[in-house]
Coordinates of C-alpha atoms and ligand atoms in Angstrom, one line a residue:
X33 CA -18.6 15.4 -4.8
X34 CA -17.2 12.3 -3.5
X35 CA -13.3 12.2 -4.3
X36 CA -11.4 9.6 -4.1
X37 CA -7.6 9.4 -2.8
X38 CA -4.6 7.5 -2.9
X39 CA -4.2 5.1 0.3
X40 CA -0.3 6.0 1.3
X41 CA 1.4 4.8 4.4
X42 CA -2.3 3.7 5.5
X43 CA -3.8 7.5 4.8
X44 CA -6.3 8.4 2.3
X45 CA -4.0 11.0 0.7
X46 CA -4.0 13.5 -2.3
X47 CA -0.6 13.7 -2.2
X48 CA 0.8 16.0 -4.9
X49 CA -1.7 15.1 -7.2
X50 CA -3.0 17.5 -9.6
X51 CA -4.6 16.1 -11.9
X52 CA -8.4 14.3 -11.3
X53 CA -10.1 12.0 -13.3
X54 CA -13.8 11.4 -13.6
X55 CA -15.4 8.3 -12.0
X56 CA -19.3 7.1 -13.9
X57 CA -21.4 5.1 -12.5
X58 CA -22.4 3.2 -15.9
X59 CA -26.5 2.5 -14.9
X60 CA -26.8 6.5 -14.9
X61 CA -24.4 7.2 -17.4
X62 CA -24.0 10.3 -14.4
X63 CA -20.2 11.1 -12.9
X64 CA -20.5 9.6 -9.1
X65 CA -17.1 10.9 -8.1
X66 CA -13.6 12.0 -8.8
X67 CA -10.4 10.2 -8.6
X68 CA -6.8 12.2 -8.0
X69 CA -4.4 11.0 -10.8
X70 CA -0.7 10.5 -9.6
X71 CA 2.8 10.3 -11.1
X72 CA 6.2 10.1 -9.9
X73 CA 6.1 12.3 -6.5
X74 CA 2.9 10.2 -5.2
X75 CA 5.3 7.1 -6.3
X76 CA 8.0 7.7 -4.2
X77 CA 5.8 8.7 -1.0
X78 CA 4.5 4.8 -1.4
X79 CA 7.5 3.7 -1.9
X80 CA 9.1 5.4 1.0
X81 CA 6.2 4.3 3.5
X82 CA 6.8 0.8 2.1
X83 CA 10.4 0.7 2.4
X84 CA 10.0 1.3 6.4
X85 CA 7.7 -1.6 7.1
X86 CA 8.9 -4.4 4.8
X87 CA 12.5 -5.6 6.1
X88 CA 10.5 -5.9 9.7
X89 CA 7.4 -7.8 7.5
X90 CA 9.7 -10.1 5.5
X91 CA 10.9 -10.9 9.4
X92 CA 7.8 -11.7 10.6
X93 CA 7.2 -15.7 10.6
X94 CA 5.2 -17.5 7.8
X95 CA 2.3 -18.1 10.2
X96 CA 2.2 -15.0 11.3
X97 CA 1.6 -13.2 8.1
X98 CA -1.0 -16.2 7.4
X99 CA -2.9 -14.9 10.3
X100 CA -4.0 -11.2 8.8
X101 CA -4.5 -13.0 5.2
X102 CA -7.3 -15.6 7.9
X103 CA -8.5 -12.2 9.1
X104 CA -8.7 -10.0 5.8
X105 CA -10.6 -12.9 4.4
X106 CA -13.2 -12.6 7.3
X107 CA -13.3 -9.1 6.7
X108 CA -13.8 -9.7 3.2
X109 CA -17.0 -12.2 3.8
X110 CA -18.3 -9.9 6.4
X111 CA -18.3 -6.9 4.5
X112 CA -19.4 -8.5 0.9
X113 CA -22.5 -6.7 0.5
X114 CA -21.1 -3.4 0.9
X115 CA -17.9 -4.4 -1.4
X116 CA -20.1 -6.0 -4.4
X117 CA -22.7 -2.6 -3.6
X118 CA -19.4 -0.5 -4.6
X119 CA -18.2 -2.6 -7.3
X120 CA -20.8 -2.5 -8.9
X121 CA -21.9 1.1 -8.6
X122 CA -18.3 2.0 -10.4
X123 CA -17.9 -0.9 -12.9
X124 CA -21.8 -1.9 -13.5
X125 CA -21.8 -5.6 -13.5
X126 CA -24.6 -6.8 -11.9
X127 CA -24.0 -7.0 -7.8
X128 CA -23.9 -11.4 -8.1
X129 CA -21.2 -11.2 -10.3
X130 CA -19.6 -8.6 -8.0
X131 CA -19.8 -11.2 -5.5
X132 CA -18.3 -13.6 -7.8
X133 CA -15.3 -11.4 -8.4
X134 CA -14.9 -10.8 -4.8
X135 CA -15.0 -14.7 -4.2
X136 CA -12.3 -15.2 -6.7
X137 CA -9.9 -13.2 -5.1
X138 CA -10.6 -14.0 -1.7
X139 CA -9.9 -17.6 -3.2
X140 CA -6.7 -16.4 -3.8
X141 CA -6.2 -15.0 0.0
X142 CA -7.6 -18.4 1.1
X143 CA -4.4 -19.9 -0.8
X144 CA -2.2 -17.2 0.3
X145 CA -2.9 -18.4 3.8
X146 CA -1.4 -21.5 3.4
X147 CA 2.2 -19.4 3.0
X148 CA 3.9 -21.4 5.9
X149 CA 3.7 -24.6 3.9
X150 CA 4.5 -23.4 0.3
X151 CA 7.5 -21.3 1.1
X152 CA 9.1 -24.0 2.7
X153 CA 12.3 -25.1 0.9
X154 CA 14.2 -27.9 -0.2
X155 CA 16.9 -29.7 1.7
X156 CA 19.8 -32.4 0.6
X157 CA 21.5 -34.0 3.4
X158 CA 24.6 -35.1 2.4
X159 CA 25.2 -33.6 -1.0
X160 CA 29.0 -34.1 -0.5
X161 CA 31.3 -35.2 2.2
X162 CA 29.5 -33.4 5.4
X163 CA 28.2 -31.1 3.1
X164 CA 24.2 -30.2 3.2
X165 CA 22.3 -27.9 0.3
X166 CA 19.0 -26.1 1.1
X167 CA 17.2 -23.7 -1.0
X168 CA 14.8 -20.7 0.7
X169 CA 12.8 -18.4 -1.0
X170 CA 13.0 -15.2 -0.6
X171 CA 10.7 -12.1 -0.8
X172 CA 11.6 -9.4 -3.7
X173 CA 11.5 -6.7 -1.1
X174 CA 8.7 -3.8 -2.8
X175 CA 6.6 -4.7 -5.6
X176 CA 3.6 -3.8 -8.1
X177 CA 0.3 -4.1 -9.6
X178 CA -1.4 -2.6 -12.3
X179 CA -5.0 -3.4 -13.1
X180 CA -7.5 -2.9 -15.3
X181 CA -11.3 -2.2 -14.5
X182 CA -12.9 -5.4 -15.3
X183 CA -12.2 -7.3 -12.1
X184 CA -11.3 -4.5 -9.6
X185 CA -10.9 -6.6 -6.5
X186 CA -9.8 -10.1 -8.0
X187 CA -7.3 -8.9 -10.1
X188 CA -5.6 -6.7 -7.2
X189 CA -5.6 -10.0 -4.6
X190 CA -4.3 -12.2 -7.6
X191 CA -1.3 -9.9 -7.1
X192 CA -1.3 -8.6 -3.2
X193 CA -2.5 -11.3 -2.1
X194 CA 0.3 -13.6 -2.9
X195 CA 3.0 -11.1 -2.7
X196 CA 2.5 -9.7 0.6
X197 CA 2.1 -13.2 2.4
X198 CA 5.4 -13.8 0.5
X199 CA 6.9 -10.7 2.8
X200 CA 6.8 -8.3 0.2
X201 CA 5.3 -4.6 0.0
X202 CA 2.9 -3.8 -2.3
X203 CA 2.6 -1.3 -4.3
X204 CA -1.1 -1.0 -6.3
X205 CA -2.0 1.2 -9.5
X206 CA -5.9 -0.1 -10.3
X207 CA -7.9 1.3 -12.9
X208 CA -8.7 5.0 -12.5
X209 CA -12.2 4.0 -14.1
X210 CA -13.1 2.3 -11.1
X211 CA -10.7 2.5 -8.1
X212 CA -12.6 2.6 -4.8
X213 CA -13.2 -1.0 -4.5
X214 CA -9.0 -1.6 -4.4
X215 CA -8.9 1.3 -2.2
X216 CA -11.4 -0.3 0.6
X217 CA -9.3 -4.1 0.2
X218 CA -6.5 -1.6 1.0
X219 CA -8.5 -0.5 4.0
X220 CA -9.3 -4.0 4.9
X221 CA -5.8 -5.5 4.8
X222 CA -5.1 -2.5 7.6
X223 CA -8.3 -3.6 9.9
X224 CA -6.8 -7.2 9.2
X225 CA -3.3 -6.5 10.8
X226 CA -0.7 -5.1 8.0
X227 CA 1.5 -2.8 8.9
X228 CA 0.8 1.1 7.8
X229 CA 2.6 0.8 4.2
X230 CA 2.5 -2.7 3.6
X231 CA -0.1 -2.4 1.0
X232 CA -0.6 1.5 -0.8
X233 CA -2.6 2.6 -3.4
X234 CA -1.7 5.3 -6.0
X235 CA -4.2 6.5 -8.7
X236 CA -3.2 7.5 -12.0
X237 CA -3.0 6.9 -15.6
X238 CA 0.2 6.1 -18.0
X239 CA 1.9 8.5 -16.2
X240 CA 1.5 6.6 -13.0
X241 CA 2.4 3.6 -14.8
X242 CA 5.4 5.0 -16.2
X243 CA 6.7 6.0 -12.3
X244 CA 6.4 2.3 -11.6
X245 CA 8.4 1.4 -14.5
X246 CA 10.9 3.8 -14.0
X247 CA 11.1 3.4 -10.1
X248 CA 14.6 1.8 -9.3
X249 CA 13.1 0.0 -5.8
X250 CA 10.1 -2.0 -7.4
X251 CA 11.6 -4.9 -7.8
X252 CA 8.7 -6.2 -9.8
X253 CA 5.6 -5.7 -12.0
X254 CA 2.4 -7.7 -12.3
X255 CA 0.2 -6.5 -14.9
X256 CA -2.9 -6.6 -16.4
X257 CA -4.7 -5.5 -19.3
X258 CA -5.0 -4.9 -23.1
X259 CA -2.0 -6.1 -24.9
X260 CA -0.7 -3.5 -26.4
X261 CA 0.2 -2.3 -23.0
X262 CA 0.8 -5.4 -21.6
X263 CA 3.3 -5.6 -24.2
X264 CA 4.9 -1.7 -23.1
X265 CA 4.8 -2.7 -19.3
X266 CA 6.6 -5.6 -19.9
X267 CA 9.3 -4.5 -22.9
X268 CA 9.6 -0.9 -20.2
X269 CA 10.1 -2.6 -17.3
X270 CA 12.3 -5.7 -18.1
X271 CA 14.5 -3.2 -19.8
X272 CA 15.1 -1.1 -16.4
X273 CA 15.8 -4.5 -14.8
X274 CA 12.4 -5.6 -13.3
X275 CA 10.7 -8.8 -13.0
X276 CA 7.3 -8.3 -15.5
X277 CA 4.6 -10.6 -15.5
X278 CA 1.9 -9.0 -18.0
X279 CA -1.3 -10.1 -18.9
X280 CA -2.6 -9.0 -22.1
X281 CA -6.6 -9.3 -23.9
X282 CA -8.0 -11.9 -25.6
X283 CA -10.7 -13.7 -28.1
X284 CA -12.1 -16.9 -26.5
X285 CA -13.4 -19.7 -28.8
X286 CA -15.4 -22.2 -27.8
X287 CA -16.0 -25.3 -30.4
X288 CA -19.0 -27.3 -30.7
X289 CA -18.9 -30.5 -32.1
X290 CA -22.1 -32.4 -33.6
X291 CA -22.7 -34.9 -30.3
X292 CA -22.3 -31.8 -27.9
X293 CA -25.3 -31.4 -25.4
X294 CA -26.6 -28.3 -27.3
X295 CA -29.2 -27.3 -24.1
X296 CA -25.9 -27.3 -21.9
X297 CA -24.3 -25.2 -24.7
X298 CA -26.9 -22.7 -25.3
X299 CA -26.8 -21.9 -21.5
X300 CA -22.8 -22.4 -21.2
X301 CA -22.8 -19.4 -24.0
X302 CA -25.4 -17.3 -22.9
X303 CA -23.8 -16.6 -19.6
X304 CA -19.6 -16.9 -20.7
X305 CA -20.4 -14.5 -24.2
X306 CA -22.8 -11.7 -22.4
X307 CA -22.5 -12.5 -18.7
X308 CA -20.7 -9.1 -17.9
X309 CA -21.4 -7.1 -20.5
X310 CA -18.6 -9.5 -22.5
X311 CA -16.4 -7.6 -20.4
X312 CA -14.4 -10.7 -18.9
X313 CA -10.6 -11.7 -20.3
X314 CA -12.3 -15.4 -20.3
X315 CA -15.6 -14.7 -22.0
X316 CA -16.9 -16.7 -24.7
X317 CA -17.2 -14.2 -27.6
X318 CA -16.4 -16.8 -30.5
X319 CA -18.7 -19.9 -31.6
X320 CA -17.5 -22.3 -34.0
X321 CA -19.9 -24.9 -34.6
X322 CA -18.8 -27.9 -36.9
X323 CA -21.1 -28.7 -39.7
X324 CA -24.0 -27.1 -40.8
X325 CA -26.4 -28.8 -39.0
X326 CA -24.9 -28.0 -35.4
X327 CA -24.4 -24.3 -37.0
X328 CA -28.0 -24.6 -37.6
X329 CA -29.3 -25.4 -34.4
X330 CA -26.9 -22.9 -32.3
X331 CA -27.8 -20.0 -34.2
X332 CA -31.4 -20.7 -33.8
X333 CA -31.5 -21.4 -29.9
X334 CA -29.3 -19.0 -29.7
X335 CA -31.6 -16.3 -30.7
X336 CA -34.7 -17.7 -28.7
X337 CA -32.2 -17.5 -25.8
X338 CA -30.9 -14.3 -26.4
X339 CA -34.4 -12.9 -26.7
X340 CA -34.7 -13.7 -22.8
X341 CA -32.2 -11.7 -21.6
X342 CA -32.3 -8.7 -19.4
X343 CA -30.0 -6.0 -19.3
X344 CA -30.8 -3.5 -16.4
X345 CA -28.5 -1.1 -13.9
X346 CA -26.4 -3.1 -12.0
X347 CA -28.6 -3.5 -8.8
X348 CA -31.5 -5.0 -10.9
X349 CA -31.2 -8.5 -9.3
X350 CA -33.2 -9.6 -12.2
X351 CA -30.6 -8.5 -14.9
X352 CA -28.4 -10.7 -16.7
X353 CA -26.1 -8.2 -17.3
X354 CA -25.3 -4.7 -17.2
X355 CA -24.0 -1.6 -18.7
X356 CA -20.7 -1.4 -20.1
X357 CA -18.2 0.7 -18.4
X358 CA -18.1 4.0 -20.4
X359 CA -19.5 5.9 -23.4
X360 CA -16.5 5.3 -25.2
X361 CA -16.2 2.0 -24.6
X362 CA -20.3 1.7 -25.5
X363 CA -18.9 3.5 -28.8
X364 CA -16.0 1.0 -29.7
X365 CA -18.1 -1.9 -29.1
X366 CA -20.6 -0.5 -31.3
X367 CA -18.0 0.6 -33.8
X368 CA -17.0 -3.3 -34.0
X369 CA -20.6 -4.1 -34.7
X370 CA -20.6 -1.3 -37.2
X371 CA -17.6 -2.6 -38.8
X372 CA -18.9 -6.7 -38.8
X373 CA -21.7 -5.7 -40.8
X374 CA -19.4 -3.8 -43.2
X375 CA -17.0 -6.7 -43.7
X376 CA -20.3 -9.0 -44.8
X377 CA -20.7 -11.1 -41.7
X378 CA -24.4 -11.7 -41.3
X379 CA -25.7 -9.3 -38.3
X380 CA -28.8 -11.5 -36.8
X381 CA -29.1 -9.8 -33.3
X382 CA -28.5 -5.9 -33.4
X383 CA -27.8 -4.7 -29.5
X384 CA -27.3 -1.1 -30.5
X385 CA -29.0 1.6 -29.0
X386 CA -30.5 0.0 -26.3
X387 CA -31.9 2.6 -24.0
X388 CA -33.1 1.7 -20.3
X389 CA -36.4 3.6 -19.9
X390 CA -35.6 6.0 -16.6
X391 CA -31.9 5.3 -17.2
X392 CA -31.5 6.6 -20.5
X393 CA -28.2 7.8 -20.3
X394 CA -26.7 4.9 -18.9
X395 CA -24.0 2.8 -21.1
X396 CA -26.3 -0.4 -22.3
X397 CA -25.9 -2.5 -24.8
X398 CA -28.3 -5.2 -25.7
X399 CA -26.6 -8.5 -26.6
X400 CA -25.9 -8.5 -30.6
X401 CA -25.3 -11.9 -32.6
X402 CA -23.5 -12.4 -36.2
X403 CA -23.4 -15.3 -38.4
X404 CA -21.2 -16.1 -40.8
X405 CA -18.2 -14.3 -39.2
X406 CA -15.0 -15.4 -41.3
X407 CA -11.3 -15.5 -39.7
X408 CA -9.8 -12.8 -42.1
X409 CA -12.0 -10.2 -41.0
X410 CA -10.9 -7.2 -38.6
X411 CA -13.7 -7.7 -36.2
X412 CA -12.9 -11.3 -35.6
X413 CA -9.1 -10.4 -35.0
X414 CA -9.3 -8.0 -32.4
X415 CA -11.1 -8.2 -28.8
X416 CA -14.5 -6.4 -28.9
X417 CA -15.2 -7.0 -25.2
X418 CA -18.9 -6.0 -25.1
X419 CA -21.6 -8.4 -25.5
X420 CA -21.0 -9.4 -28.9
X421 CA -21.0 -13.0 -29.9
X422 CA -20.0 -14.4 -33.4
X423 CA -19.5 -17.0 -35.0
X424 CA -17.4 -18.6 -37.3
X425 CA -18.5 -22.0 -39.4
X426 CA -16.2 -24.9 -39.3
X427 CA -16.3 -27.6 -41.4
X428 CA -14.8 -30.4 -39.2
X429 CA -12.5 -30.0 -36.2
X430 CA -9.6 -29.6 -37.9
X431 CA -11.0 -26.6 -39.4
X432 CA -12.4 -25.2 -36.1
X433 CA -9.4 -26.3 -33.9
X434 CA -6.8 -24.5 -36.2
X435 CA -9.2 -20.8 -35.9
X436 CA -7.7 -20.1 -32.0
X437 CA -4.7 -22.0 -32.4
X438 CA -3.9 -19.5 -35.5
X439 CA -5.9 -16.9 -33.5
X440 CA -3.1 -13.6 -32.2
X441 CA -4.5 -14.1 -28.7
X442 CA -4.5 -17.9 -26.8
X443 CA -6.0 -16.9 -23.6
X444 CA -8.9 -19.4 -23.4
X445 CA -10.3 -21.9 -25.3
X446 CA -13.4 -24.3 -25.0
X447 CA -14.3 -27.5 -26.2
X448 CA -18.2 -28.8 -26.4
X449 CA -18.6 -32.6 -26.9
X450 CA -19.4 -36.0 -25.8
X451 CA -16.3 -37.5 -27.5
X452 CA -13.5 -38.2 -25.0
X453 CA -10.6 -38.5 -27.5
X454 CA -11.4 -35.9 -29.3
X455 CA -11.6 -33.4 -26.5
X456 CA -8.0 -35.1 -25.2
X457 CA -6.5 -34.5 -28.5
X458 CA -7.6 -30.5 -28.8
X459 CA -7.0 -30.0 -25.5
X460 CA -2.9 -31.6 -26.1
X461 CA -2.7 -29.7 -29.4
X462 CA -4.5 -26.3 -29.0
X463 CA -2.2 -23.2 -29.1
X464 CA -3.7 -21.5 -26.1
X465 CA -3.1 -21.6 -22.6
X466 CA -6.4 -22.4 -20.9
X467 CA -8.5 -24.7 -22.1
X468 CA -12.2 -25.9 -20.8
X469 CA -13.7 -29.0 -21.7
X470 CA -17.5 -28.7 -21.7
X471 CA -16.3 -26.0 -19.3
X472 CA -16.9 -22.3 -20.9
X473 CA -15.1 -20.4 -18.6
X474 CA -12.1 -22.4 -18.2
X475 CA -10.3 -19.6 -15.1
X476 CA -8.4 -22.2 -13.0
X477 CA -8.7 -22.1 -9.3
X478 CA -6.4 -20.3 -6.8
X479 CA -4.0 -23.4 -6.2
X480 CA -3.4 -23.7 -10.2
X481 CA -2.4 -20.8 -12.2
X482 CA -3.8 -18.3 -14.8
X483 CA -2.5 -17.2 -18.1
X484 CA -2.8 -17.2 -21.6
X485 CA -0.7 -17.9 -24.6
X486 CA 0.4 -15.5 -27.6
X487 CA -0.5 -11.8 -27.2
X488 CA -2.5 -12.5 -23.7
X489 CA 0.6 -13.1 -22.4
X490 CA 4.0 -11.4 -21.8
X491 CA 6.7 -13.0 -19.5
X492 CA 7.2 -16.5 -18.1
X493 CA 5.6 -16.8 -15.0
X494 CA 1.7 -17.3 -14.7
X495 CA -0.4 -15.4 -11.6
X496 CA -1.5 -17.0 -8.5
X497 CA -1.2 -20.8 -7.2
X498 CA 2.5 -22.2 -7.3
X499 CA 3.8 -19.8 -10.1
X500 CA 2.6 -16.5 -8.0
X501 CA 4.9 -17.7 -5.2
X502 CA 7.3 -18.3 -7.8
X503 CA 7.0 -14.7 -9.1
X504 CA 7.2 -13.2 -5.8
X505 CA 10.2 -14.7 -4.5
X506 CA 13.7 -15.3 -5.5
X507 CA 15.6 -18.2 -4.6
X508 CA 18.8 -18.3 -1.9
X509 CA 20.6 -21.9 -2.3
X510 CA 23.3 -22.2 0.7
X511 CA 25.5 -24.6 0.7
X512 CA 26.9 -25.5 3.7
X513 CA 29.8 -27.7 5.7
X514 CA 30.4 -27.5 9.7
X515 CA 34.4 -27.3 10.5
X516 CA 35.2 -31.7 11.3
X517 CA 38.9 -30.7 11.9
X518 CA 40.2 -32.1 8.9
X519 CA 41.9 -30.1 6.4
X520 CA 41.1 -30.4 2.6
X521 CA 43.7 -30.4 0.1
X522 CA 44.2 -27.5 -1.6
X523 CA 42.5 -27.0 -4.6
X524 CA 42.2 -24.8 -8.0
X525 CA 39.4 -26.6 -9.5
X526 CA 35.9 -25.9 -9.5
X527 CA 34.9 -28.3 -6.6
X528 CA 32.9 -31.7 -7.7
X529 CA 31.2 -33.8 -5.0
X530 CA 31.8 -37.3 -6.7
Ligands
NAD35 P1 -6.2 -1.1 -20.1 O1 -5.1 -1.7 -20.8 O2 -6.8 0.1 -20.7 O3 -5.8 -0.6 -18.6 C1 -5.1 -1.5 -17.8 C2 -4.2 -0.6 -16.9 O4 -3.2 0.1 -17.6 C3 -5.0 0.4 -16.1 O5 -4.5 0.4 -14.7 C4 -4.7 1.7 -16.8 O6 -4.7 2.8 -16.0 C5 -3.3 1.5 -17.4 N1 -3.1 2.2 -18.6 C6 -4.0 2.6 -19.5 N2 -3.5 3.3 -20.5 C7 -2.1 3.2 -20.3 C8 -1.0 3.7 -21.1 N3 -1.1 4.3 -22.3 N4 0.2 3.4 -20.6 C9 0.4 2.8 -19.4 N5 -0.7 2.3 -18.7 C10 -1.9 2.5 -19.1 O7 -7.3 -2.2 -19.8 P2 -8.7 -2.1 -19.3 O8 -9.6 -1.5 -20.4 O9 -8.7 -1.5 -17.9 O10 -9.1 -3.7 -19.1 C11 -9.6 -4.5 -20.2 C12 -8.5 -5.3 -20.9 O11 -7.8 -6.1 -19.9 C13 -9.0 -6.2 -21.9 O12 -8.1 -6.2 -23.0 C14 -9.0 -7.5 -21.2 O13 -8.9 -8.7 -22.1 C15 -7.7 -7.4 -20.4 N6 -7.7 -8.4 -19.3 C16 -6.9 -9.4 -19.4 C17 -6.8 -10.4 -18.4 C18 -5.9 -11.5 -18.4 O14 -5.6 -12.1 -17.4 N7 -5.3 -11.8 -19.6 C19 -7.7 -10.2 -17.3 C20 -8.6 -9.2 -17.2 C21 -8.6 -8.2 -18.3

């Protein structure tokens, strides 16, 4: 069987790894292939292997290190069949959205390549008598990434991308669910030009985690995932001195007001609440519809709309979406279904027990759709992410607008209508960090930032666009005067330029 190994010092590598971990592919529900499992011993090797090539990188001119992020790009458009092809086969999205995640993190690389131009720093001329101030940035030295499954090749270049044009190593932990897709960007960034070590990758699970946490030379952690380990990462590795960005889960609303355009609507929902399986940070798992009549009309094109969709194995080109990444996780999303109908929501749309005829042990679920969903209930709290849409009646905005603000997690938020002012004033208000305005899926580009609010959140800086440069680099202000001949007075004050 197929096993797959850490990428150390540009080797595919076991290392002392001795522990293995099972890799699915989710349209057979069969195991494809095995993945080594690290800890502290496989850490070290990737840090040693980066420690000899990043002082020389961090060296290396701005447009230099812009050239291999031109060239991994290439590689990355060149070889996008094959990528999405293993993407899929591991996470079981369907091989167009593959592409999709693939384009949004060569996005990111695209930005990265303009790293001459955004490290460039800040200069006063004349800040005091013959005195000048500029202000460089500077790259951390080694660094980190841990990622979850659900976009196994954006997520990672959110992170490398940035940090290694910045001159740092990189150091990446993805999911062990689906890890060969990081491994081959690894691969790619070598074919590209970086240096042997420049970019590793080690395997693993909390324990591999935990080595990055505890590592005294990674100088900073990007993380994402569900919160409560969001919330570990970051509390674990601020406290042993690291920068932590962390990312956490979320529960996306999106509003509809009365004078939305309810056929854009139905569509805008159909693909942001089951597009993926629901298995997106920035899906659309909440409707709020304000008044009954608009609650009306959403529910019942809703259900003439769902009753059109296709779920198939991920190379179905035909399929809207497909499996879900694992039994268990088939389970819990069913168990959140199970526990909806127990709390009295109104289940109109059961996707349980879906079975694909040929693929019956893969990890479908049909799409499922429940009315009356109310904001005290457990299964409106918590992220489900599976293809599970509910929603929540709302009087008038007020009402609806208050449901995410109040919501634990602010990751994204949407906004249907025709009404200008209305849209400006949620937008101003809302207590969440992205919002979309007749816009679903609200994920910013790669020159503005990403990040939620609340529990999606932990730390200050966002990732990618100005505040990934920010997070990758520490700031050096010199102040300096050239020798004129004259002597200053002596003084014992702290010095003043009036
Ligand atoms: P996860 O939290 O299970 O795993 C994320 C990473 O943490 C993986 O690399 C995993 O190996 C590691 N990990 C797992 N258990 C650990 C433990 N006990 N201690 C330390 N590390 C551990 O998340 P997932 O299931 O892979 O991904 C889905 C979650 O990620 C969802 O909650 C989703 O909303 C969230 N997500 C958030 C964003 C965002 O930007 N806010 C983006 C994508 C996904």
């Amino acid at each position: 069987m197929r096993e797959v190994k850490h990428f150390i010092a540009g080797q595919a590598t076991r290392g002392a790894a001795t522990r293995d971990g099972d890799i699915y592919n989710p349209s057979t529900g069969q195991i494809q292939a095995t993945v080594c499992l690290g800890g502290a011993t496989d850490m070290q090797a990737a840090v040693d292997a980066a420690k000899k090539v990043q002082p020389e990188w961090a060296a290396t001119n701005p447009q230099r290190r812009a050239r291999v992020m031109f060239a991994f790009k290439q590689l990355l458009e060149d070889n996008m069949d094959e990528l999405a092809a293993l993407l899929s086969s591991e996470h079981g999205k369907v091989i167009a959205d593959s592409k999709g995640d693939i384009q949004r993190g060569l996005e990111v690389i695209e930005f990265a390549c303009g790293i001459p131009h955004l490290l460039k720093g800040e200069y006063t001329e004349g800040a005091g008598p013959g005195i000048d101030i500029y202000a460089t940035r500077q790259p951390l030295g080694i660094v980190a990434g841990i990622t979850p499954f659900n976009f196994p090749a954006m997520i990672p270049m959110w992170m490398f991308g940035i940090a290694i044009a910045c001159g740092n190593a990189f150091i990446l932990k993805p999911s062990e669910k689906d890890p060969s897709l990081p491994v081959r960007l690894a691969e790619l960034m070598l074919e590209a030009g970086a240096p042997e070590g420049l970019l590793n990758v080690v395997h693993g699970d909390k324990e591999a985690v935990d080595a990055v946490l505890h590592h005294p030379d990674i100088k900073a952690v990007s993380f994402v995932g569900s919160s409560d380990i969001a919330q570990y990462v970051y509390s674990t590795g601020a406290a042993n001195g690291k920068r932590v960005q962390a990312m956490g889960g979320a529960k996306n609303h999106g509003i509809i007001m009365p004078d939305a355009d309810m056929d854009q609507v139905i569509a805008d929902f159909s693909g942001a609440a089951f597009g993926s399986a629901g298995e997106r940070c920035m899906a659309l798992p909440v409707a709020v519809p304000v008044g009954k009549a608009t609650a009306d009309e959403f529910i019942g094109r809703m259900q003439e709309e769902m009753a059109k969709l296709t779920v198939g194995v991920s190379s179905d080109p035909d399929a809207h979406y497909g499996p879900v990444v694992s039994a268990a996780h088939r389970a819990k999303v069913e168990s959140y279904i199970e526990m909806g109908v127990k709390e009295g929501a109104e289940l109109l749309v059961d996707g349980r027990g879906l079975s694909l005829q040929g693929n019956e042990e893969g990890f479908f679920i049909g799409p499922s759709l429940f009315d009356k969903v109310t904001s005290d209930m457990q299964s409106y709290q918590e992220e489900i992410f599976g293809p599970v849409l509910q929603v929540v009646r709302a009087e008038n905005l007020e009402e609806a607008a208050r449901l995410p603000s109040e919501h634990p997690y602010g990751n994204g938020v949407a906004i249907f209508t025709r009404n200008g002012l209305a849209a400006r004033e949620f937008a101003s208000k809302v207590n969440v960090g992205m919002v979309g305005i007749n816009v679903p899926i609200p994920v910013p580009v790669a020159y503005h930032t990403f990040g939620g609010w609340k529990r999606s959140a932990f730390g200050d800086t966002n990732q990618h666009g100005p505040e990934g440069i920010k997070f990758y680099t520490k700031v050096k202000t010199v102040t300096q005067r050239w020798p004129s001949g004259d002597v200053d007075d002596q003084s014992f004050i702290i010095p003043t330029m009036k």
